[in-house]
Amino acid sequence: YGNGYIIRYRHDGAFEWAHGFSSTGGAYFMSVDTGSSEACIIAGHYSHDVDFDPGPGTSIHSAPWDENIVALRYLPEGFLDR
């Protein structure tokens, strides 16, 4: 089991924010991209229950199988784009 995380750095290399994801199984990210809006788009898979909302709210995804595909978009400020 493992918990995924994302980290954002500015173009000059300075740290902006980081988020880890709590889960009862695991969250694994294999692809990261930023668009022209500088949003962070991640794709990967997860198992069991994972909260993908890094803020005070929750966005819990419950996995019906061992490995479930997920694609998420985070705004430049680090908030989950719902």
Short mmCIF file of C-alpha atoms in Angstrom, two decimals:
data_model
loop_
_atom_site.label_atom_id
_atom_site.label_comp_id
_atom_site.label_asym_id
_atom_site.label_seq_id
_atom_site.Cartn_x
_atom_site.Cartn_y
_atom_site.Cartn_z
CA TYR A 1 0.00 0.00 0.00
CA GLY A 2 1.11 3.55 -0.60
CA ASN A 3 -0.27 7.04 -0.57
CA GLY A 4 0.26 9.31 -3.53
CA TYR A 5 1.26 12.94 -3.35
CA ILE A 6 1.75 15.91 -5.65
CA ILE A 7 4.14 18.84 -5.26
CA ARG A 8 4.06 22.11 -7.18
CA TYR A 9 7.09 24.29 -7.77
CA ARG A 10 7.24 27.67 -9.48
CA HIS A 11 9.14 28.08 -12.74
CA ASP A 12 12.13 29.39 -10.75
CA GLY A 13 12.16 26.20 -8.63
CA ALA A 14 10.62 27.71 -5.50
CA PHE A 15 8.17 25.48 -3.59
CA GLU A 16 4.48 26.45 -3.84
CA TRP A 17 2.42 23.64 -2.28
CA ALA A 18 2.24 19.89 -1.64
CA HIS A 19 -0.63 17.51 -1.01
CA GLY A 20 -0.69 13.93 0.18
CA PHE A 21 -3.71 11.69 -0.14
CA SER A 22 -4.94 9.55 2.74
CA SER A 23 -6.26 6.15 1.81
CA THR A 24 -7.11 2.75 3.20
CA GLY A 25 -5.45 1.18 0.15
CA GLY A 26 -3.20 3.19 -2.08
CA ALA A 27 -3.02 5.99 -4.63
CA TYR A 28 -0.41 5.86 -7.39
CA PHE A 29 0.09 8.59 -9.99
CA MET A 30 1.83 7.84 -13.28
CA SER A 31 1.23 10.98 -15.31
CA VAL A 32 1.32 14.68 -14.50
CA ASP A 33 0.79 17.60 -16.84
CA THR A 34 0.01 21.31 -16.71
CA GLY A 35 -2.08 23.11 -19.25
CA SER A 36 -1.99 26.71 -20.40
CA SER A 37 -4.07 27.59 -17.31
CA GLU A 38 -1.24 26.09 -15.19
CA ALA A 39 -3.66 23.66 -13.57
CA CYS A 40 -2.10 20.38 -12.44
CA ILE A 41 -3.63 17.34 -14.13
CA ILE A 42 -2.73 13.93 -12.71
CA ALA A 43 -3.67 10.41 -13.75
CA GLY A 44 -3.08 7.08 -12.11
CA HIS A 45 -4.90 4.41 -10.15
CA TYR A 46 -6.11 3.76 -6.62
CA SER A 47 -7.53 1.01 -4.45
CA HIS A 48 -9.95 0.93 -1.50
CA ASP A 49 -10.99 4.43 -0.26
CA VAL A 50 -9.04 7.61 -1.08
CA ASP A 51 -9.75 11.27 -0.24
CA PHE A 52 -8.56 13.29 -3.25
CA ASP A 53 -9.55 16.68 -1.80
CA PRO A 54 -6.46 18.26 -0.23
CA GLY A 55 -8.49 20.93 1.58
CA PRO A 56 -10.85 20.79 4.54
CA GLY A 57 -13.55 19.16 2.40
CA THR A 58 -13.60 15.59 1.17
CA SER A 59 -13.80 13.89 -2.18
CA ILE A 60 -13.71 10.24 -1.18
CA HIS A 61 -13.57 7.71 -4.00
CA SER A 62 -14.40 4.12 -3.07
CA ALA A 63 -12.84 1.55 -5.38
CA PRO A 64 -15.03 -1.34 -6.50
CA TRP A 65 -11.92 -3.17 -7.85
CA ASP A 66 -8.29 -3.51 -6.81
CA GLU A 67 -7.01 -0.94 -9.32
CA ASN A 68 -9.28 1.89 -10.48
CA ILE A 69 -8.24 4.57 -12.95
CA VAL A 70 -8.47 8.19 -11.88
CA ALA A 71 -7.79 11.54 -13.57
CA LEU A 72 -7.91 14.71 -11.47
CA ARG A 73 -7.39 18.42 -12.06
CA TYR A 74 -6.02 20.76 -9.41
CA LEU A 75 -6.16 24.54 -9.78
CA PRO A 76 -2.87 26.49 -9.66
CA GLU A 77 -3.63 27.35 -6.01
CA GLY A 78 -3.78 23.63 -5.15
CA PHE A 79 -7.54 23.17 -4.84
CA LEU A 80 -9.34 20.24 -6.44
CA ASP A 81 -11.27 21.41 -9.52
CA ARG A 82 -14.68 19.84 -9.11
#
